[in-house]
mmCIF file of C-alpha atoms in Angstrom:
data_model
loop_
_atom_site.group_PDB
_atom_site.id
_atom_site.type_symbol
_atom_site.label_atom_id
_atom_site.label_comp_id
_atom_site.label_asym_id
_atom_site.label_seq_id
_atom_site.Cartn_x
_atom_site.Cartn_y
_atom_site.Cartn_z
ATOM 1 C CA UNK D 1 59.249 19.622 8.620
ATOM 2 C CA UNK D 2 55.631 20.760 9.842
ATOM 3 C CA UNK D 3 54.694 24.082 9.271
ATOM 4 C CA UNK D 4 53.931 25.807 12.813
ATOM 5 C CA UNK D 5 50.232 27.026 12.954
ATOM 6 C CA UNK D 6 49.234 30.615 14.520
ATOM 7 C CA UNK D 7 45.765 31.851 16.104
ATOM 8 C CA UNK D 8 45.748 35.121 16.049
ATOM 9 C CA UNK D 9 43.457 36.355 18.987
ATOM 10 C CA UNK D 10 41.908 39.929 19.030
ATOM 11 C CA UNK D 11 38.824 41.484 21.006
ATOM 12 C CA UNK D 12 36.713 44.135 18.884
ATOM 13 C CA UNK D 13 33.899 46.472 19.185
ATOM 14 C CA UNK D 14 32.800 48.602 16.653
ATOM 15 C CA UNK D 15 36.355 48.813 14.187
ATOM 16 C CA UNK D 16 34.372 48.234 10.711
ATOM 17 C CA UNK D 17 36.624 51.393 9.707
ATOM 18 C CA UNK D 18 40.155 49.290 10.414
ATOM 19 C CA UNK D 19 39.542 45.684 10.743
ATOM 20 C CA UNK D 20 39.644 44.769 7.546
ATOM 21 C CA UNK D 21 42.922 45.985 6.997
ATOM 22 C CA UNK D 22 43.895 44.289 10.004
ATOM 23 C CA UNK D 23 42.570 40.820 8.759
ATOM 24 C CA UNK D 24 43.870 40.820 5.476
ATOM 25 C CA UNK D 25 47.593 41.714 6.730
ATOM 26 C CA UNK D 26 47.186 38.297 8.450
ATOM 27 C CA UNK D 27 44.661 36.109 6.879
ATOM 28 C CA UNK D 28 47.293 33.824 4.554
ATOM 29 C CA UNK D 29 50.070 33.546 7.420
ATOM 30 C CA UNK D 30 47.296 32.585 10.496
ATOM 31 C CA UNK D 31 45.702 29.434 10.556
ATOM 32 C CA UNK D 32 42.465 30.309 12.190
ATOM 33 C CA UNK D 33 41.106 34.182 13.424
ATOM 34 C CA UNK D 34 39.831 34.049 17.207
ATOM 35 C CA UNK D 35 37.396 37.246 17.039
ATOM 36 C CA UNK D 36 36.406 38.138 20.630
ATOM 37 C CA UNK D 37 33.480 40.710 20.243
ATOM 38 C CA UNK D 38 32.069 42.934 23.179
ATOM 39 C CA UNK D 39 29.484 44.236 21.417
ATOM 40 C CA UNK D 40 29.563 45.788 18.126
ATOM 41 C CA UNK D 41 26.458 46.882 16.041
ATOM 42 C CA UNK D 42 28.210 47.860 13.160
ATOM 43 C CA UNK D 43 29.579 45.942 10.141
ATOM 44 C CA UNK D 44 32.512 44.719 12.035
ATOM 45 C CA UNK D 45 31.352 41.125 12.425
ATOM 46 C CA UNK D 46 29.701 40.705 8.609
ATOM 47 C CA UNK D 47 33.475 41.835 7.831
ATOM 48 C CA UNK D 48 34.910 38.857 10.345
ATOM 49 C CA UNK D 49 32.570 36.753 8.953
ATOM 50 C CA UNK D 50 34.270 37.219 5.069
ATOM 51 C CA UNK D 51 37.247 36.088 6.377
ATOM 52 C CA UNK D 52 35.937 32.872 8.088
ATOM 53 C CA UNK D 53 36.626 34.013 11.507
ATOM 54 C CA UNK D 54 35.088 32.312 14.777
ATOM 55 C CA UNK D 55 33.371 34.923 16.656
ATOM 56 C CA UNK D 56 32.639 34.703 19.941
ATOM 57 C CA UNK D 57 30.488 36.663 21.671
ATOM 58 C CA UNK D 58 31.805 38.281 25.265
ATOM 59 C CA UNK D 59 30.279 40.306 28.034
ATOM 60 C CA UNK D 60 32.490 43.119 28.863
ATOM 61 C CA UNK D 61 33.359 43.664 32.395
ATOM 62 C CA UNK D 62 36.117 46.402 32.218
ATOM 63 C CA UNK D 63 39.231 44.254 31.845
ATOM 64 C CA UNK D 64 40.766 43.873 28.703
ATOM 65 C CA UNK D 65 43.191 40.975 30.060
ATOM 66 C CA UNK D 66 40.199 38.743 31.165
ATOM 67 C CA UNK D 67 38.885 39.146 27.801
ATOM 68 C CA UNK D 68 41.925 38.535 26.280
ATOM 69 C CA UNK D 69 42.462 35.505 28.270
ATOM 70 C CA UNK D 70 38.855 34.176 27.018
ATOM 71 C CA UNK D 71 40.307 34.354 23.278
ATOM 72 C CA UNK D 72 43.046 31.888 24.385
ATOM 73 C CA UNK D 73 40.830 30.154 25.728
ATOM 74 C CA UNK D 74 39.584 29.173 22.362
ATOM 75 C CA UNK D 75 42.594 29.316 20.073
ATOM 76 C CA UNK D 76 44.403 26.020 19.108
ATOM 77 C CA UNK D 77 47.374 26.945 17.255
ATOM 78 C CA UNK D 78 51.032 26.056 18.027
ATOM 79 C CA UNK D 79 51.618 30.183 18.239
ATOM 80 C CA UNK D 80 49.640 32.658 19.505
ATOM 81 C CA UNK D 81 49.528 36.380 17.454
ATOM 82 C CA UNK D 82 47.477 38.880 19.269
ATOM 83 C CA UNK D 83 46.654 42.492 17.551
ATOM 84 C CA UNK D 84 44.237 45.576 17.746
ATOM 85 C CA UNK D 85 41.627 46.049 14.783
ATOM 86 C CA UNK D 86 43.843 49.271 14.729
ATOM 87 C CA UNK D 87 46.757 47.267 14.064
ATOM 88 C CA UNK D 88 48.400 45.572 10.610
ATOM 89 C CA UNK D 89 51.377 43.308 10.263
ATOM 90 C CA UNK D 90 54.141 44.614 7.737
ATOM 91 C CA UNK D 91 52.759 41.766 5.036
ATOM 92 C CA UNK D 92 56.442 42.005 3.466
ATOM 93 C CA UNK D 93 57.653 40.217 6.296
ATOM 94 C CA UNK D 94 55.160 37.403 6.605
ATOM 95 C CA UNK D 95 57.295 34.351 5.462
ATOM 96 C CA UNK D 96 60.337 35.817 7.890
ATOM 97 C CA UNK D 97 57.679 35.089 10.749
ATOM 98 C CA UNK D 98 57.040 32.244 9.593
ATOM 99 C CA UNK D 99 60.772 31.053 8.776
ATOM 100 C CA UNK D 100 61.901 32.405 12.314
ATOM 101 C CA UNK D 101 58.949 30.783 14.682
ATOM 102 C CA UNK D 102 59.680 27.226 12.405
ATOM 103 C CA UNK D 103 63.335 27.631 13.770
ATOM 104 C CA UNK D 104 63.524 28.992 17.070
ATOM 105 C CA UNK D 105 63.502 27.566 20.362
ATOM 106 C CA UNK D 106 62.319 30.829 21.960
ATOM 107 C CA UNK D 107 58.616 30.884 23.648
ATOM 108 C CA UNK D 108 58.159 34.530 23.517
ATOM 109 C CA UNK D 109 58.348 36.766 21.080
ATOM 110 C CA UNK D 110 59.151 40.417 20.798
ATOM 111 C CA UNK D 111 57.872 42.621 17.910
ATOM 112 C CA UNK D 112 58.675 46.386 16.742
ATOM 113 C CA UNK D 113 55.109 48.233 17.392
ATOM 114 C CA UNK D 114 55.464 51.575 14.821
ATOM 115 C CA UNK D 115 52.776 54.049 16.768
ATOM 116 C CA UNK D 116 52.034 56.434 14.388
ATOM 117 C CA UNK D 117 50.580 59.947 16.008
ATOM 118 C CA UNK D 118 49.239 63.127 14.281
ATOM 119 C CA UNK D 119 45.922 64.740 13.954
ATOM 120 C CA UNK D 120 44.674 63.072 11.197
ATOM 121 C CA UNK D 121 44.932 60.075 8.451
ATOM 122 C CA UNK D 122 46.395 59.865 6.563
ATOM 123 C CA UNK D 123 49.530 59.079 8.414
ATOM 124 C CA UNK D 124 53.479 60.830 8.626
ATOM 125 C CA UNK D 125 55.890 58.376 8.228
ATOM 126 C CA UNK D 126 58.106 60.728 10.180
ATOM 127 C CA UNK D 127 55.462 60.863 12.989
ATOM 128 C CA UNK D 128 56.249 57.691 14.455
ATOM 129 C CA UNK D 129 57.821 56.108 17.459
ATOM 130 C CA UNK D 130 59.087 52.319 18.111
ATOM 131 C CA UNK D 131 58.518 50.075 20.731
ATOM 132 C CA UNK D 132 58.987 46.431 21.393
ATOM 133 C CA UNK D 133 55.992 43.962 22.838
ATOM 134 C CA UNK D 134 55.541 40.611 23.638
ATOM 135 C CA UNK D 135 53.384 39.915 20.698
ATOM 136 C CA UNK D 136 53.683 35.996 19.546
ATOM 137 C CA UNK D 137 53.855 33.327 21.840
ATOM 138 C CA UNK D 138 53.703 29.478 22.124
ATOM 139 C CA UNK D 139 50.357 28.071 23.141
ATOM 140 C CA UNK D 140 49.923 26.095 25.710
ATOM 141 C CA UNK D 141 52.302 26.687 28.083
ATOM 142 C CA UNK D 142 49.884 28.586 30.571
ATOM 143 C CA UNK D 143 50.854 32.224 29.377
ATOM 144 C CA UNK D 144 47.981 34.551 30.328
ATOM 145 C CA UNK D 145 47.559 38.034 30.066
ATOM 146 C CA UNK D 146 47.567 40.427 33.488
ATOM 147 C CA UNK D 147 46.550 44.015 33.901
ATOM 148 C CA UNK D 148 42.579 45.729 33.127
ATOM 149 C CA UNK D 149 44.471 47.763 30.726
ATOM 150 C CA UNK D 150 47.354 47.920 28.938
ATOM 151 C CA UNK D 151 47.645 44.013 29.402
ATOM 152 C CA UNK D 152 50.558 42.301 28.813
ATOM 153 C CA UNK D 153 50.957 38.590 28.372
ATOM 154 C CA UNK D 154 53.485 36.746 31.185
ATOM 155 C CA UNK D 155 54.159 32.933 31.720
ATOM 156 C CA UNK D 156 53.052 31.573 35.064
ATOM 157 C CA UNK D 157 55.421 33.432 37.272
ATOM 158 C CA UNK D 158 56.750 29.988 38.286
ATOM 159 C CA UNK D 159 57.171 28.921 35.333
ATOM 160 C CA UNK D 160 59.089 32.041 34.192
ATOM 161 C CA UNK D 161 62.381 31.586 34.341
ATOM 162 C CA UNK D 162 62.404 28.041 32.121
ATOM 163 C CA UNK D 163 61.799 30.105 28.159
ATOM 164 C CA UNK D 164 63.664 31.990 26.583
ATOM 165 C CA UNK D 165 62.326 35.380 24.556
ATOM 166 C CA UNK D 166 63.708 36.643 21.629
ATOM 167 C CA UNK D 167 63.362 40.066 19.293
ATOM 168 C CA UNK D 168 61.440 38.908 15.980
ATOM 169 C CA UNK D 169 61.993 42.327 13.457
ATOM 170 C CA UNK D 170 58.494 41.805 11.912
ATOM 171 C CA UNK D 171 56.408 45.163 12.281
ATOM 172 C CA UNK D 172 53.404 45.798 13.528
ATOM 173 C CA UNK D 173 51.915 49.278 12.608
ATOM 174 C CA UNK D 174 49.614 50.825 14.890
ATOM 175 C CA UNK D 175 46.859 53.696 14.120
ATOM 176 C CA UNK D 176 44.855 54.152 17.638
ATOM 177 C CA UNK D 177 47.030 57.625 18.608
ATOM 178 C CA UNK D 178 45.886 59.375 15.445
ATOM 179 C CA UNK D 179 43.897 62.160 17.354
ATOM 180 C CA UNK D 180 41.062 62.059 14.920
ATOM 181 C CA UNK D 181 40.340 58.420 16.276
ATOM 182 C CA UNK D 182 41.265 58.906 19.804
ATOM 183 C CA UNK D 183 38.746 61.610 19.905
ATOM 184 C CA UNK D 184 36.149 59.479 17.859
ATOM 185 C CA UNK D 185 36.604 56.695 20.051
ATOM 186 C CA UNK D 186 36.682 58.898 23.474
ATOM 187 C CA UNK D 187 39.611 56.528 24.150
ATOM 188 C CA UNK D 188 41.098 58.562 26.829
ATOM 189 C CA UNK D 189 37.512 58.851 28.691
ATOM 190 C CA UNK D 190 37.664 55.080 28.750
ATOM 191 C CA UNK D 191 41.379 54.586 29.646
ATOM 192 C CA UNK D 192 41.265 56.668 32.722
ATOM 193 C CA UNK D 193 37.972 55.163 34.113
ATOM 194 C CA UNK D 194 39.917 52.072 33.963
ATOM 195 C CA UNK D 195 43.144 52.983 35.113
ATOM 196 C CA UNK D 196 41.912 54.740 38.017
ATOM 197 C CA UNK D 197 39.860 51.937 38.646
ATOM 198 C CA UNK D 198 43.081 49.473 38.638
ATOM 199 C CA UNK D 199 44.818 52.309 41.160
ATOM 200 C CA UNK D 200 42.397 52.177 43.626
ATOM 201 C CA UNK D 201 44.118 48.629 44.468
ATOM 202 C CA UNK D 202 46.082 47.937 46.854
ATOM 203 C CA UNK D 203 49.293 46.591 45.743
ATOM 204 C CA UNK D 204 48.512 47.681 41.967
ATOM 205 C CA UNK D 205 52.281 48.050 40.075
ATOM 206 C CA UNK D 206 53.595 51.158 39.663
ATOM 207 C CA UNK D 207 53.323 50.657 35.825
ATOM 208 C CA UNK D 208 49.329 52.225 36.268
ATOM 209 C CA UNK D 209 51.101 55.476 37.395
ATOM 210 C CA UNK D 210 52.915 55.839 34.554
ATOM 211 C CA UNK D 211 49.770 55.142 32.108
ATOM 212 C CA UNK D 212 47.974 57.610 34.172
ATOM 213 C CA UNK D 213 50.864 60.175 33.835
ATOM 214 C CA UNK D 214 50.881 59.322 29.776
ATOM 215 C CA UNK D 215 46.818 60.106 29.337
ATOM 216 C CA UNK D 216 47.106 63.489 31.432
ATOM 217 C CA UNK D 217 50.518 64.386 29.225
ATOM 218 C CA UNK D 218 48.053 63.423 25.725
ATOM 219 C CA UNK D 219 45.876 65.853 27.438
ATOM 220 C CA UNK D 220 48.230 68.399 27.751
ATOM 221 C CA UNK D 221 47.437 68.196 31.829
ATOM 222 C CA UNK D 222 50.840 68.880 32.611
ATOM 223 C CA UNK D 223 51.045 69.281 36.115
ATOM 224 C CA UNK D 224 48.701 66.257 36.877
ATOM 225 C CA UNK D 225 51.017 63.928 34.987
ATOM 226 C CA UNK D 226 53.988 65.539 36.751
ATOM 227 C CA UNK D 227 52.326 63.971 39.700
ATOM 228 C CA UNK D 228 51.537 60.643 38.338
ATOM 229 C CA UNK D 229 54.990 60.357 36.593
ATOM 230 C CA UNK D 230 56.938 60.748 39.785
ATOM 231 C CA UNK D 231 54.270 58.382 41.969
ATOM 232 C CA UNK D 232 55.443 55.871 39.164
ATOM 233 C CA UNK D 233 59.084 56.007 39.546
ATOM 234 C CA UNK D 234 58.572 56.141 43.413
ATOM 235 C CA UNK D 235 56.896 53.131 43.467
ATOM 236 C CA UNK D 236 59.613 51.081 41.704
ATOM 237 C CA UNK D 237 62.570 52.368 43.519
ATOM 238 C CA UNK D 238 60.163 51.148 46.629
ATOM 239 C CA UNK D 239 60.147 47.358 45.529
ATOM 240 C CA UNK D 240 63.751 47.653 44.723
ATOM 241 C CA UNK D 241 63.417 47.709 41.335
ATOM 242 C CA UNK D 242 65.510 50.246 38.539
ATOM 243 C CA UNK D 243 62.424 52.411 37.011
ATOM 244 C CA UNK D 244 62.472 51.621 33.528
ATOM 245 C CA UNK D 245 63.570 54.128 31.319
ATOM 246 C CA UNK D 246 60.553 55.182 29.843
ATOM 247 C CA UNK D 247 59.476 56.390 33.036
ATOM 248 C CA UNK D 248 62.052 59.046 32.610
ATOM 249 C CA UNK D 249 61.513 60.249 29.271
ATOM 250 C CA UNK D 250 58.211 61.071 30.225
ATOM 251 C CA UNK D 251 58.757 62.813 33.275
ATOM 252 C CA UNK D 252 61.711 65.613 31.422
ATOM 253 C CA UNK D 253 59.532 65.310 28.650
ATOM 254 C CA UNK D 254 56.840 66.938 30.831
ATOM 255 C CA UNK D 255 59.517 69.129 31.917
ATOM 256 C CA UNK D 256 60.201 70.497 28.650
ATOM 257 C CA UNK D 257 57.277 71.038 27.683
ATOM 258 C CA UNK D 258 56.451 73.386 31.291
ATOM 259 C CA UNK D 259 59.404 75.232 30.384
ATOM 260 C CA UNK D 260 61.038 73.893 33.919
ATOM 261 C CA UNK D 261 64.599 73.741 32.512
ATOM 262 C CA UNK D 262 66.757 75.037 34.587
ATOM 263 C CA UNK D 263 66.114 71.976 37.568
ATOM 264 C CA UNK D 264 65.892 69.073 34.732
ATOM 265 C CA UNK D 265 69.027 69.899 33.204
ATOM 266 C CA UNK D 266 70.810 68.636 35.934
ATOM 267 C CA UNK D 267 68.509 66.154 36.938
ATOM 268 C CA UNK D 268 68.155 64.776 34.389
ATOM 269 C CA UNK D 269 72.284 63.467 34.556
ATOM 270 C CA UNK D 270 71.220 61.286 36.758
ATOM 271 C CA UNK D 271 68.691 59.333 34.673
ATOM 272 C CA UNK D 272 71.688 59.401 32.296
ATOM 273 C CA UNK D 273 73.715 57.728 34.301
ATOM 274 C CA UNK D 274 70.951 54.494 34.500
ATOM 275 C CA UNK D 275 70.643 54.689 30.756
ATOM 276 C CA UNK D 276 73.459 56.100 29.393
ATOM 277 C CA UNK D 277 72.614 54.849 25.928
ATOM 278 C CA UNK D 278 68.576 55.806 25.375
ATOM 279 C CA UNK D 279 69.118 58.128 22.496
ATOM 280 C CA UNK D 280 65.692 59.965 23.830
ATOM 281 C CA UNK D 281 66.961 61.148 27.023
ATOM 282 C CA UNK D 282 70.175 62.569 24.924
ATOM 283 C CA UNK D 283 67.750 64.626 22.624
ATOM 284 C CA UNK D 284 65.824 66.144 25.385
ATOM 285 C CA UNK D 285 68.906 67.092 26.841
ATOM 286 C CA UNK D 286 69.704 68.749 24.142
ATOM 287 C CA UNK D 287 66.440 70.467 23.610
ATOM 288 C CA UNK D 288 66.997 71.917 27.336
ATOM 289 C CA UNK D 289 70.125 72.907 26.492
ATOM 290 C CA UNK D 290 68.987 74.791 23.096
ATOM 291 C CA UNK D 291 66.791 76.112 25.102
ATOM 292 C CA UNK D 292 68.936 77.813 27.268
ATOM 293 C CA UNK D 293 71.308 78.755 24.325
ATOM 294 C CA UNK D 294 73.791 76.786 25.830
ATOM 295 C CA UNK D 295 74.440 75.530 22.227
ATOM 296 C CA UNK D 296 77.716 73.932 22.545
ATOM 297 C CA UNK D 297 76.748 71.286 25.127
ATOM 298 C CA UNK D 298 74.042 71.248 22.487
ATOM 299 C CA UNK D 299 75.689 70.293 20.032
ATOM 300 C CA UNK D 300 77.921 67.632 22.134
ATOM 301 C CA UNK D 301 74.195 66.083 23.076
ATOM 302 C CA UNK D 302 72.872 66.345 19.530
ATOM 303 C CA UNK D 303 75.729 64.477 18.083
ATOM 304 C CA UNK D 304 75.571 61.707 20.911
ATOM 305 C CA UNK D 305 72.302 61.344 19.768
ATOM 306 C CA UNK D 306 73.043 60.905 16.165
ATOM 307 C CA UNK D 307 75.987 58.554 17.257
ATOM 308 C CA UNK D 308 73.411 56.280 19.041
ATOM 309 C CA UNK D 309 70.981 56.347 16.398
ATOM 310 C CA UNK D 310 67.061 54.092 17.237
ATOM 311 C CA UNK D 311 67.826 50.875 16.602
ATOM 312 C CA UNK D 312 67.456 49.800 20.782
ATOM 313 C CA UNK D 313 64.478 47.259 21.527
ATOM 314 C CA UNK D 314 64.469 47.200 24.557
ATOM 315 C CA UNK D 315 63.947 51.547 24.737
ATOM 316 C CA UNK D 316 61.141 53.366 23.304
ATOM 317 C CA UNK D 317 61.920 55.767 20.879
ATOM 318 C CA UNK D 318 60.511 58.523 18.629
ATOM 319 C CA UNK D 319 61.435 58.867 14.940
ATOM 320 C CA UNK D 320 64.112 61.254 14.049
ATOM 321 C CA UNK D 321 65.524 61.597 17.592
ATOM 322 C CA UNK D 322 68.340 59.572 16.569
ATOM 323 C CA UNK D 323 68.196 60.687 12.505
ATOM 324 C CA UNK D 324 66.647 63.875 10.770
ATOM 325 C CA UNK D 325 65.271 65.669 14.059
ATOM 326 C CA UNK D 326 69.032 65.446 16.260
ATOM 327 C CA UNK D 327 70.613 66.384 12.734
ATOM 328 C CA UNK D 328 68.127 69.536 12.443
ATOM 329 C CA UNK D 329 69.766 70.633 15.782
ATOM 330 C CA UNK D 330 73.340 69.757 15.124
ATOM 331 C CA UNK D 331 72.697 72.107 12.417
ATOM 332 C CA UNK D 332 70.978 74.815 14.320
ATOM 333 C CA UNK D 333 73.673 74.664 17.045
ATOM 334 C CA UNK D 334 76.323 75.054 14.494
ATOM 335 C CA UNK D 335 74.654 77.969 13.086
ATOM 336 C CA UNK D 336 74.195 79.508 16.475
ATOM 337 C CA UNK D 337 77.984 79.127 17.122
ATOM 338 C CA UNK D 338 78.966 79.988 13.643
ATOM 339 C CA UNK D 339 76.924 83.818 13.915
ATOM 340 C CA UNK D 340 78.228 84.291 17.014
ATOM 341 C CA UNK D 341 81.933 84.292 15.914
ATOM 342 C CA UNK D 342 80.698 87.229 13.703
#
């Protein structure tokens, strides 16, 4: 049987600090390395260059799908991978990607992205959280990316309903939350130019909200992303559609953190009752409730949350809220209770 080929497709500007990590997580598994460059005048491209990539030069025009799209463009592999320079595949797990696309009939798949936040590199294991994206897909069958940030490839919508996705457990770490580099790289600067850009729209989706709400919450601009966060859910209940859950993590994550507990701890039953399995709406239920020293319905939310665990694709989830953070507070709860009966 013939070996599938990959591209893998990337735009880059200035990453000589990560790219070469990137590359050589990849360079024996791809077949050819589509480097889409906006402008660098560091070493980035002489690094490219060591690993036989074609570059090709791109005038940047505030949309990171159009750019992405002109990678395709070029790529001519069966499969199409598509990373950040801030990104590396788990190399361990190279021949099951390769074992799994040779098999499957699927067209698009979905990979665990481990975002690793913190101040500073070197990174926490612990400081982690896991979410799924549509990260490898068949070329060739008119898949383009949509959105001038936080793209996303989709099929022709069409076409849509005719292939079949699937979950491939192949990691892909991520670096680009680390303060240190968000701060180097004024990444929130350029992610709210754009996404305020995209909201001025008409008809934008209501997923720009909810990036909006995320960069004010990074920036500790509580009350702004409050705003934002809500606009988002809003706007999905307004096409008919179930906000994803995500949307609702942030928004009693906000809470929390505002100290506005007394209103979100029964509100937040109801987003409970759309996901009644996302282990992170559990834990900040139970943070509420800790709060409040209610630490018996604590416990009872702690313990759900161990009983769920984090292995859910389709959710995002932080490290430990399922493991060694909900087990912390089982512990602290039962301590609470325990002095009390004293």
């Amino acid at each position: 049987m013939q070996m599938p080929s990959i591209s893998l497709c990337m735009i880059v500007k200035n990453e000589e600090e990560f790219i070469e990590r990137c590359l050589k997580s990849v360079h024996e598994l791809v077949h050819e390395l589509i480097i889409v460059d906006t402008g660098s005048n560091d070493r980035t491209l002489e690094i490219c260059k060591k690993y036989n990539a074609a570059i090709y030069p791109y005038q940047w025009g505030d949309h990171f799908a159009d750019a992405r799209n002109f990678g395709l463009s070029r790529a001519n592999g069966d499969w199409i991978l598509w990373l950040d320079a801030d990104e590396e595949l788990e190399t361990s797990k190279s021949q099951l990607m390769m074992d799994f696309i040779t098999q499957t009939d699927a067209s698009m798949l979905f990979m665990p992205i481990i975002n690793y936040y913190g101040d500073t590199l070197p990174v926490k294991q612990e400081q982690a959280y896991y979410y799924h994206q549509p990260r490898l897909f068949r070329n060739n069958l008119g898949v383009k990316f949509y959105n001038r940030i936080h793209e996303t490839p989709n099929f022709p919508e069409q076409e849509d309903s005719r292939y079949k996705s699937e979950t491939l457990e192949v990691p892909i770490h991520h670096y680009g939350y680390i303060k240190e580099i968000t701060t180097k790289k004024k990444k929130s600067q350029r992610n709210l130019h754009l996404l305020q850009e995209e909201y001025q729209n008409p008809g934008h989706s209501p997923w720009i909200e909810y990036h909006l709400a995320s960069e004010f919450y990074r920036n500790q601009d509580y009350g702004i992303a409050f705003t934002y966060i809500n606009e988002s859910i809003l706007g999905f209940l307004l096409q008919g559609l179930k906000p994803p859950a995500i949307l609702y993590r942030l928004k009693y994550g906000i809470l929390y953190e505002t100290n506005s507990i007394d209103g979100a701890c029964s509100s937040i039953e109801k987003a409970l009752l759309l996901y009644p399995d996302y282990v992170e709406l559990h834990f900040i239920k139970g943070l509420m409730l800790f709060y409040k020293e209610e630490y018996s319905d604590a416990l009872d939310s702690f313990e759900k949350c161990l009983k769920l665990g984090e292995n859910h694709s389709e959710y995002l989830i932080m490290k430990g809220s399922g493991s060694f953070n909900a087990l912390h507070y089982k512990e602290s709860c039962l301590s609470k209770l325990n002095s009390t009966k004293i």
